[in-house]
């Protein structure tokens, strides 16, 4: 019985050690991609643009100054997409070694919507109901 208890404690200790090493490790990837997204015509920063790294399924939005930043990336090649409604999407490839600054200038995109027709009909109220008048003494 004692040997069974020792085996159980040994298995539990090894399992805990593996879990601690696996989940307790720091992220060893310290690279980043940052930049500013601007309107190509006016040069003004674009607020709320979406930037995506499809390889990692990460996405961020630009702040009030058009700035964005991805952190904790490992060295390697990344495709980065920038998009927002009303502008043409832009895509670029970055060969990341340490930190990288990638700025985007987006051109306005024409959005064409189909015509919408709104119609209304007026219907007459039925006149078969008698009118009721209320007075203050009722």
Short mmCIF file of C-alpha atoms in Angstrom, two decimals:
data_model
loop_
_atom_site.label_atom_id
_atom_site.label_comp_id
_atom_site.label_asym_id
_atom_site.label_seq_id
_atom_site.Cartn_x
_atom_site.Cartn_y
_atom_site.Cartn_z
CA UNK A 1 0.00 0.00 0.00
CA UNK A 2 2.86 2.38 0.86
CA UNK A 3 4.46 1.81 -2.52
CA UNK A 4 1.18 2.73 -4.26
CA UNK A 5 0.99 5.99 -2.28
CA UNK A 6 4.61 6.78 -3.22
CA UNK A 7 3.87 6.16 -6.90
CA UNK A 8 0.81 8.43 -6.76
CA UNK A 9 2.83 11.22 -5.08
CA UNK A 10 5.65 10.77 -7.60
CA UNK A 11 3.24 11.01 -10.56
CA UNK A 12 1.54 14.07 -9.04
CA UNK A 13 4.90 15.76 -8.43
CA UNK A 14 6.13 15.12 -11.98
CA UNK A 15 2.83 16.31 -13.45
CA UNK A 16 2.93 19.51 -11.38
CA UNK A 17 6.53 20.10 -12.46
CA UNK A 18 5.63 19.74 -16.14
CA UNK A 19 2.61 22.05 -15.81
CA UNK A 20 4.70 24.67 -13.99
CA UNK A 21 7.43 24.57 -16.64
CA UNK A 22 4.95 24.68 -19.50
CA UNK A 23 2.66 27.45 -18.25
CA UNK A 24 5.06 29.32 -16.01
CA UNK A 25 7.56 30.14 -18.73
CA UNK A 26 7.97 33.71 -19.83
CA UNK A 27 7.26 34.57 -23.43
CA UNK A 28 10.72 34.57 -25.00
CA UNK A 29 9.55 36.50 -28.06
CA UNK A 30 10.20 40.20 -27.56
CA UNK A 31 9.79 41.58 -31.08
CA UNK A 32 7.18 44.18 -31.99
CA UNK A 33 5.56 45.87 -34.97
CA UNK A 34 4.23 49.37 -34.53
CA UNK A 35 3.28 52.30 -36.70
CA UNK A 36 0.73 54.92 -37.69
CA UNK A 37 -2.15 54.67 -40.15
CA UNK A 38 -2.88 57.88 -42.10
CA UNK A 39 -5.25 59.11 -44.78
CA UNK A 40 -3.25 59.23 -48.03
CA UNK A 41 -4.85 62.46 -49.21
CA UNK A 42 -4.93 64.57 -46.03
CA UNK A 43 -2.18 62.91 -43.98
CA UNK A 44 -4.50 62.86 -40.97
CA UNK A 45 -4.34 59.83 -38.64
CA UNK A 46 -7.12 57.27 -39.07
CA UNK A 47 -8.83 56.26 -35.83
CA UNK A 48 -10.25 52.74 -35.44
CA UNK A 49 -8.47 51.04 -38.36
CA UNK A 50 -8.07 47.27 -37.93
CA UNK A 51 -4.62 45.73 -38.30
CA UNK A 52 -4.34 41.95 -38.53
CA UNK A 53 -1.52 39.41 -38.48
CA UNK A 54 -3.26 36.43 -40.12
CA UNK A 55 -0.36 34.07 -39.25
CA UNK A 56 -0.96 34.61 -35.52
CA UNK A 57 -4.68 35.47 -35.52
CA UNK A 58 -3.83 38.69 -33.66
CA UNK A 59 -5.55 41.97 -34.34
CA UNK A 60 -5.39 45.51 -32.97
CA UNK A 61 -7.12 48.84 -33.59
CA UNK A 62 -5.53 52.22 -34.10
CA UNK A 63 -5.89 54.69 -31.23
CA UNK A 64 -6.97 58.36 -31.34
CA UNK A 65 -3.60 59.26 -32.92
CA UNK A 66 -3.73 56.52 -35.58
CA UNK A 67 -1.07 54.48 -33.74
CA UNK A 68 -1.02 50.70 -33.35
CA UNK A 69 1.35 48.12 -31.85
CA UNK A 70 1.77 44.34 -31.83
CA UNK A 71 4.04 43.03 -29.04
CA UNK A 72 5.41 39.67 -27.95
CA UNK A 73 6.16 38.54 -31.50
CA UNK A 74 8.88 36.04 -32.40
CA UNK A 75 11.34 36.75 -35.20
CA UNK A 76 10.08 35.73 -38.64
CA UNK A 77 8.06 36.84 -41.64
CA UNK A 78 4.65 38.38 -40.98
CA UNK A 79 1.96 39.52 -43.33
CA UNK A 80 0.14 42.55 -41.94
CA UNK A 81 -3.25 43.75 -43.17
CA UNK A 82 -4.74 47.18 -42.56
CA UNK A 83 -8.40 47.94 -43.26
CA UNK A 84 -11.28 50.21 -42.34
CA UNK A 85 -14.63 50.91 -43.98
CA UNK A 86 -14.40 53.70 -46.55
CA UNK A 87 -10.73 53.02 -47.41
CA UNK A 88 -8.97 50.53 -49.65
CA UNK A 89 -7.37 47.71 -47.65
CA UNK A 90 -3.58 47.55 -47.63
CA UNK A 91 -1.28 44.57 -47.07
CA UNK A 92 2.47 44.33 -46.55
CA UNK A 93 5.05 41.72 -45.54
CA UNK A 94 7.49 42.35 -42.70
CA UNK A 95 10.67 40.34 -42.06
CA UNK A 96 10.85 40.79 -38.30
CA UNK A 97 14.19 40.51 -36.51
CA UNK A 98 13.69 42.84 -33.53
CA UNK A 99 11.36 45.81 -33.61
CA UNK A 100 9.86 47.16 -36.80
CA UNK A 101 7.91 50.30 -37.69
CA UNK A 102 5.39 49.90 -40.50
CA UNK A 103 3.27 52.92 -41.41
CA UNK A 104 0.25 52.75 -43.69
CA UNK A 105 -1.31 55.41 -45.93
CA UNK A 106 -4.82 54.39 -46.98
CA UNK A 107 -6.67 55.74 -50.01
CA UNK A 108 -10.38 56.41 -49.85
CA UNK A 109 -12.57 53.77 -51.45
CA UNK A 110 -15.85 54.51 -53.16
CA UNK A 111 -18.70 52.52 -51.76
CA UNK A 112 -21.58 52.05 -54.15
CA UNK A 113 -24.89 50.98 -52.71
CA UNK A 114 -27.91 49.84 -54.65
CA UNK A 115 -30.83 52.22 -54.94
CA UNK A 116 -33.44 51.98 -52.23
CA UNK A 117 -37.05 52.81 -52.99
CA UNK A 118 -39.34 53.75 -50.13
CA UNK A 119 -43.10 53.79 -50.66
CA UNK A 120 -45.98 54.48 -48.33
CA UNK A 121 -49.77 54.27 -48.55
CA UNK A 122 -52.31 56.10 -46.60
CA UNK A 123 -55.32 54.13 -45.50
CA UNK A 124 -58.56 55.71 -44.47
CA UNK A 125 -59.85 54.98 -40.99
CA UNK A 126 -63.08 52.97 -40.93
CA UNK A 127 -66.11 55.22 -40.43
CA UNK A 128 -68.44 52.54 -39.05
CA UNK A 129 -67.53 53.22 -35.44
CA UNK A 130 -69.57 55.86 -33.70
CA UNK A 131 -67.67 58.75 -32.19
CA UNK A 132 -67.83 59.04 -28.41
CA UNK A 133 -67.51 62.38 -26.68
CA UNK A 134 -66.50 62.53 -23.07
CA UNK A 135 -67.27 65.45 -20.85
CA UNK A 136 -65.93 66.37 -17.42
CA UNK A 137 -69.14 65.16 -15.71
CA UNK A 138 -68.88 61.57 -17.07
#
